[in-house]
Amino acid sequence: MSDKIVGILGKRGGQLGRMLVASASLLNVKVVILDVGENAPAKQILAPIKPELAHVDGSFTDAQKILELAKKVDILTVEIEHVDADVLDEVAQARKVQVHPSPSTIRLIQDKYNQKKHLQKAGIAITEFFEIPEPTPEAIHAAIDKLGLPLMVKSRTLAYDGRGNFPLRHISQIEEALAALKDRPLYAEKWVNFEREIAVMVVRTVKGAVASYPAVETVHMDNICLLTFAPLRSSDPATIANAQSLAESAILTFEGAGIFGVELFQLPDGILYVNEIAPRPHNSGHYTIEACETSQYENHLRAILNLPLGSTSLKAPSSVMLNLIGGSSDMSQLTSFVGNALSVPGAAIHMYGKSECRKGRKMGHLTIVGDSDAQVNDRLRPLLSQLPNPMT
Ligand code: ATP
Ligand code: MG
Ligand code: MG
């Protein structure tokens, strides 16, 4: 298929790398993982094929470990954007190893304020935003004067699952917001009264062509994606086309190959804004494994290996993905839930093999496919009523 060896900078215990590896094994693409511990989810399912290609034990922020991985592979890619972009730049400049997406894209995206500035400059629809140069009450007041209340105060860097966001509803919360986000570089966004959240996966080739997957609806609970419905259940077919077209336009502005997750807000009048972009496989694209001709993981590999892309079309008329989120350190509730899910027609279970269950941690997911939205709803409903409340 390809002789090139792929190196993945893994998130500590990440599931996206594990699913990338599963996809790589079907194509017989060789992969080396950088992650902490010998038992990281991606390493569990992939024995090194020879001693020189042993996985690397270390963090995606450790320059030495990234260089150690780079020595073993032809192409480097990431399952998390919070990596050391300077080292990746160094690796790419040396020209022995390709890095996808390009380090400049990763660097731009990992600072949400710079990402927003980039999108604004490129004419991509986004909500208004404002700099918070210093974490002071005065700077927050200036943002409120400009953007009003409520105001979304966000950390520019290292954000995930809403950790890094403070919804500021009243000026009396300014001190609380500064305390919650202390020591982090901040900016503010105008509050978006969205009707729903949409996501589109877009794959970009080495030559810069893009192809999008069907738009999906994402439903969040406590800032963590809980469900995605694919395709988007919309009475207006233009919404799906507009979402995909906006997502593609956004990804055309970045460099480098691979899959990108584009999160969007749909306003009540149908207007769409880009919320944020992930330069990697994305939770909202898990459904593509069972519901599309080619999964997001496989197309990511095809894109970075410069192989022809697979079709992004749906093969299941309707599907839903449900994240299995830990409620505590006790995994038993999720295990019994999964036991029941095994007998649901059209349900595929993915457990990530994470060493510890924790409150709010993504431990697995399931995707249910069906012939119609109604059938998928019927299959999902009994499961939802048994779902252990993940955040209690
Ligand atoms: P992720 O896990 O997707 O990377 P994150 O920590 O980067 O999340 P965001 O995607 O910026 O955070 O925000 C998390 C959620 O907060 C969004 O999905 C949305 O529900 C809400 N949100 C974000 N920005 C705004 C905004 N400007 N107005 C209203 N709600 C917002
Ligand atoms: Mg994010
Ligand atoms: Mg987000």
XYZ file of C-alpha atoms and ligand atoms in Angstrom:
425
model
C 0.000 0.000 0.000
C 2.650 2.425 1.152
C 6.163 1.796 2.449
C 6.101 4.969 4.441
C 6.096 4.621 8.210
C 3.769 6.922 10.107
C 4.573 8.314 13.564
C 1.726 9.542 15.764
C 2.179 12.071 18.572
C -0.368 10.585 20.940
C -2.350 12.397 23.581
C -1.777 10.852 26.979
C -4.035 7.794 26.746
C -5.884 9.007 23.669
C -8.543 7.170 21.730
C -8.066 8.936 18.389
C -4.606 7.417 17.961
C -6.016 3.991 18.779
C -8.639 4.313 16.048
C -6.011 5.626 13.600
C -3.886 2.571 14.340
C -6.865 0.243 13.821
C -7.385 1.829 10.420
C -3.682 1.672 9.563
C -3.633 -2.060 10.270
C -6.283 -2.652 7.583
C -4.108 -0.847 5.042
C -0.966 -2.539 6.384
C 0.524 0.880 7.083
C 3.247 0.709 9.723
C 2.836 3.031 12.687
C 5.018 4.051 15.629
C 3.379 5.739 18.608
C 4.715 8.346 21.014
C 2.667 8.238 24.199
C 3.176 7.940 27.921
C 3.453 4.369 29.198
C 3.699 1.010 27.511
C 0.000 0.407 27.821
C -1.333 3.517 26.048
C -4.596 2.739 24.171
C -2.972 3.019 20.726
C 0.012 0.846 21.713
C -2.229 -1.895 23.104
C -3.444 -2.881 19.671
C -0.173 -2.602 17.785
C 2.913 -4.656 18.477
C 6.094 -3.086 17.086
C 7.064 -4.977 13.929
C 10.784 -4.813 14.707
C 12.896 -3.538 17.611
C 13.990 -0.393 15.711
C 10.325 0.533 15.376
C 9.504 0.157 19.072
C 6.997 2.686 20.353
C 8.340 5.700 22.202
C 7.504 6.285 25.850
C 7.023 10.000 26.419
C 4.921 13.086 26.054
C 3.811 14.992 22.942
C 5.380 18.099 24.506
C 8.826 16.547 25.063
C 11.153 17.774 22.297
C 13.670 14.931 22.740
C 10.966 12.284 22.517
C 9.445 13.888 19.417
C 12.894 13.841 17.771
C 13.343 10.203 18.828
C 10.032 9.347 17.119
C 10.941 11.376 14.030
C 14.117 9.278 13.552
C 12.003 6.143 13.136
C 9.385 7.331 10.663
C 8.754 9.009 7.299
C 5.650 10.992 8.216
C 4.654 12.543 11.532
C 1.067 13.291 12.456
C -0.836 14.170 15.628
C -3.904 13.154 17.581
C -3.815 16.344 19.636
C -3.014 19.925 18.660
C -1.296 20.973 21.903
C 2.047 19.559 20.741
C 5.436 21.272 20.533
C 5.036 22.975 17.129
C 8.579 24.391 17.172
C 10.118 20.925 17.268
C 7.786 19.777 14.505
C 8.929 22.788 12.480
C 12.537 21.782 13.045
C 11.745 18.231 11.886
C 9.896 19.468 8.791
C 12.696 21.923 7.890
C 15.260 19.100 7.972
C 13.168 17.594 5.141
C 13.748 13.975 6.049
C 10.335 13.601 7.603
C 7.064 15.133 6.442
C 4.774 16.597 9.088
C 1.011 16.643 8.525
C -0.794 18.872 9.036
C 1.987 21.419 8.716
C 3.525 22.755 11.952
C 2.393 26.270 10.987
C -1.217 25.044 10.874
C -0.870 23.315 14.229
C 0.706 26.439 15.759
C -2.020 28.695 14.387
C -4.836 26.461 15.556
C -3.423 25.786 19.030
C -3.834 29.459 19.910
C -7.589 30.046 19.600
C -7.187 33.824 19.422
C -4.734 33.554 16.519
C -6.993 30.946 14.928
C -9.909 33.418 15.107
C -7.777 36.229 13.658
C -6.726 33.968 10.806
C -10.327 32.955 10.047
C -11.504 36.564 10.230
C -8.784 37.659 7.799
C -9.782 34.872 5.415
C -13.406 36.066 5.475
C -14.758 32.977 7.266
C -17.928 33.704 9.290
C -17.187 33.715 13.039
C -18.559 35.478 16.100
C -16.942 38.764 17.150
C -14.001 38.454 19.508
C -11.719 40.751 21.474
C -8.243 40.662 22.889
C -7.635 40.393 26.651
C -3.972 41.423 26.734
C -3.686 41.183 30.532
C -5.864 39.130 32.891
C -7.206 42.196 34.711
C -10.743 43.371 35.570
C -10.132 46.433 33.367
C -9.387 44.266 30.333
C -12.549 42.205 30.935
C -14.584 45.418 31.312
C -13.208 46.605 27.983
C -14.310 43.311 26.388
C -17.788 43.675 27.925
C -18.032 47.248 26.605
C -17.203 45.946 23.152
C -19.121 42.625 23.055
C -21.777 42.891 25.798
C -23.021 40.248 28.250
C -23.128 37.316 28.464
C -19.532 37.056 27.348
C -17.523 33.897 26.705
C -14.063 34.305 28.232
C -11.734 31.714 26.754
C -8.221 30.527 27.313
C -6.238 31.015 24.106
C -4.359 27.756 24.610
C -4.632 24.199 25.945
C -8.432 24.140 25.922
C -10.536 21.012 25.588
C -13.998 19.867 26.689
C -14.793 23.450 27.652
C -11.998 23.498 30.274
C -10.652 26.919 29.477
C -14.026 28.635 28.951
C -15.826 30.846 31.452
C -19.346 31.981 30.554
C -19.524 35.428 32.147
C -23.155 36.365 32.667
C -22.826 39.306 35.035
C -20.106 41.798 35.910
C -20.110 40.473 39.467
C -18.447 37.292 38.095
C -15.330 39.022 36.751
C -13.114 38.076 39.689
C -14.439 34.515 39.589
C -13.658 34.266 35.860
C -10.127 35.573 36.384
C -9.585 33.141 39.251
C -10.931 30.212 37.230
C -8.702 30.970 34.239
C -5.740 32.350 36.133
C -2.275 32.164 34.589
C -3.741 31.434 31.162
C -3.575 33.760 28.151
C -7.150 34.895 27.516
C -9.458 36.437 24.922
C -13.199 37.020 24.787
C -15.923 35.993 22.344
C -19.311 37.521 21.808
C -21.957 35.150 23.089
C -23.620 33.115 20.331
C -27.285 32.277 20.906
C -27.046 29.255 18.702
C -29.963 27.021 17.836
C -27.717 24.019 17.540
C -24.133 22.910 17.044
C -22.984 21.288 13.839
C -19.699 19.648 12.896
C -18.157 18.792 9.558
C -15.082 16.658 8.992
C -12.958 17.894 6.089
C -10.029 15.999 4.594
C -7.273 17.895 2.820
C -4.834 16.304 0.373
C -1.113 17.015 0.046
C -1.967 19.106 -3.028
C -4.494 21.131 -1.032
C -7.775 19.749 -2.418
C -10.549 19.288 0.161
C -13.482 16.909 0.542
C -16.062 17.082 3.295
C -18.089 14.508 5.144
C -21.807 15.022 5.717
C -22.655 17.684 8.309
C -23.722 16.256 11.681
C -25.467 17.680 14.726
C -23.466 17.538 17.945
C -25.207 17.587 21.313
C -23.069 18.566 24.293
C -23.598 17.983 27.964
C -21.494 20.003 30.394
C -19.272 21.048 27.461
C -18.497 17.441 26.463
C -19.873 16.038 23.240
C -22.464 13.414 24.208
C -24.212 12.599 20.921
C -23.789 13.193 17.218
C -26.593 12.646 14.739
C -25.553 11.972 11.152
C -26.577 13.255 8.758
C -27.822 16.556 10.131
C -31.565 16.334 10.675
C -32.624 19.453 8.879
C -35.828 20.495 7.206
C -33.714 22.842 5.107
C -31.343 20.930 2.797
C -29.442 24.172 2.157
C -28.167 24.104 5.760
C -26.246 20.886 5.131
C -24.723 22.225 1.910
C -23.906 25.587 3.526
C -22.271 23.940 6.539
C -20.070 21.753 4.337
C -19.190 24.640 2.068
C -18.230 26.900 5.019
C -16.166 24.114 6.580
C -14.373 23.431 3.292
C -13.644 27.157 2.779
C -12.160 27.308 6.274
C -9.873 24.293 5.716
C -8.727 25.600 2.328
C -7.049 28.452 4.247
C -4.697 26.120 6.144
C -1.575 24.281 5.028
C -0.815 20.588 5.180
C -2.675 17.361 4.623
C -4.984 15.352 6.809
C -8.375 15.350 8.423
C -9.778 18.405 10.220
C -12.828 18.730 12.468
C -14.771 21.947 11.975
C -17.204 22.922 14.757
C -20.006 25.290 13.730
C -22.859 27.199 15.345
C -26.209 27.460 13.586
C -28.130 30.586 14.532
C -31.956 30.673 14.554
C -32.009 32.531 11.207
C -29.935 29.768 9.604
C -26.679 31.755 9.636
C -23.605 29.628 10.330
C -20.437 30.557 12.198
C -17.273 28.530 12.615
C -16.643 27.942 16.346
C -13.271 26.222 16.196
C -11.146 23.851 14.174
C -9.250 20.733 15.212
C -6.298 19.714 12.960
C -6.844 15.978 13.531
C -9.527 13.289 13.734
C -12.421 14.534 15.841
C -15.040 13.086 18.162
C -17.807 14.280 15.840
C -16.309 12.058 13.114
C -16.397 8.742 14.996
C -19.660 7.938 13.225
C -17.768 7.719 9.918
C -16.341 4.309 10.912
C -19.699 2.574 10.566
C -21.754 5.119 8.620
C -19.483 6.277 5.775
C -17.765 4.613 2.835
C -14.357 5.568 4.272
C -13.756 6.509 7.903
C -12.161 9.790 8.990
C -9.203 7.747 10.247
C -8.596 5.967 6.973
C -8.932 9.158 4.960
C -6.495 10.900 7.296
C -3.944 8.173 6.557
C -4.681 8.239 2.843
C -4.288 12.027 2.784
C -0.946 12.144 4.620
C 0.396 9.186 2.607
C -0.600 10.915 -0.627
C -2.896 8.024 -1.594
C -6.223 8.552 -3.380
C -8.936 9.577 -0.918
C -11.870 7.282 -0.245
C -15.456 8.381 -0.640
C -16.825 10.520 2.188
C -20.428 9.509 1.382
C -22.785 7.947 3.868
C -23.419 4.257 3.525
C -25.907 4.187 6.386
C -28.930 6.452 5.805
C -28.969 7.448 9.480
C -26.721 7.051 12.515
C -26.073 8.296 16.002
C -22.865 8.228 18.038
C -23.053 8.165 21.836
C -19.959 8.890 23.926
C -19.478 6.643 26.941
C -18.278 9.081 29.572
C -16.994 8.020 32.958
C -19.102 9.004 35.986
C -16.456 8.170 38.600
C -13.486 5.864 39.044
C -15.946 2.981 38.962
C -16.266 1.506 35.472
C -18.931 -1.051 36.406
C -21.960 1.076 35.445
C -20.544 1.725 31.983
C -19.668 -1.957 31.615
C -23.214 -3.067 32.343
C -24.577 -0.365 30.031
C -22.348 -1.670 27.240
C -23.525 -5.208 27.973
C -27.081 -4.134 27.218
C -26.017 -2.159 24.146
C -24.559 -5.326 22.615
C -28.045 -6.571 21.801
C -29.207 -3.380 20.065
C -29.444 -3.964 16.303
C -27.048 -1.786 14.313
C -24.960 -0.872 17.379
C -21.151 -1.013 17.229
C -19.214 -0.670 20.486
C -15.783 0.889 20.783
C -14.003 0.647 24.135
C -10.752 2.553 24.371
C -8.782 0.442 26.846
C -7.971 3.402 29.107
C -6.259 2.352 32.289
C -8.445 4.417 34.614
C -12.064 5.484 34.551
C -12.606 9.071 35.710
C -15.495 11.452 35.923
C -15.847 13.225 32.574
C -13.333 10.940 30.807
C -14.263 9.481 27.434
C -14.001 5.710 27.988
C -15.606 4.532 24.753
C -18.386 5.247 22.327
C -21.056 3.441 20.411
C -22.522 4.103 17.010
C -25.967 2.931 15.991
C -26.812 2.798 12.295
C -30.250 2.351 10.771
C -32.364 2.752 7.656
C -34.045 5.938 8.863
C -33.837 8.569 11.611
C -36.959 7.023 13.143
C -35.347 3.583 13.296
C -32.158 4.979 14.827
C -34.209 6.911 17.404
C -36.105 3.742 18.314
C -32.815 1.889 18.803
C -31.239 4.694 20.818
C -34.165 5.560 23.122
C -34.062 2.524 25.443
C -30.292 2.929 25.784
C -30.527 6.608 26.689
C -32.927 5.779 29.491
C -30.341 3.344 30.937
C -27.384 5.689 30.520
C -25.649 6.156 33.860
C -25.707 9.906 34.439
C -22.109 10.574 33.499
C -21.624 13.794 35.406
C -23.080 12.822 38.761
P -13.425 21.002 22.479
O -13.477 19.859 23.434
O -14.494 20.954 21.416
O -12.057 21.269 21.928
P -13.092 23.566 23.784
O -12.691 23.434 25.197
O -12.051 23.929 22.791
O -13.874 22.271 23.342
P -15.086 25.369 22.654
O -15.399 24.481 21.521
O -14.481 26.688 22.363
O -14.221 24.658 23.795
O -16.407 25.619 23.522
C -17.071 24.546 24.170
C -18.568 24.749 24.040
O -18.929 26.006 24.646
C -19.051 24.862 22.597
O -19.255 23.583 22.023
C -20.346 25.632 22.803
O -21.366 24.797 23.301
C -19.964 26.628 23.899
N -19.451 27.901 23.316
C -18.200 28.132 22.850
N -18.064 29.400 22.403
C -19.244 29.997 22.595
C -19.746 31.317 22.339
N -18.982 32.278 21.805
N -21.052 31.562 22.668
C -21.839 30.615 23.222
N -21.427 29.361 23.490
C -20.149 29.040 23.181
Mg -11.266 22.895 21.249
Mg -14.976 22.769 20.752
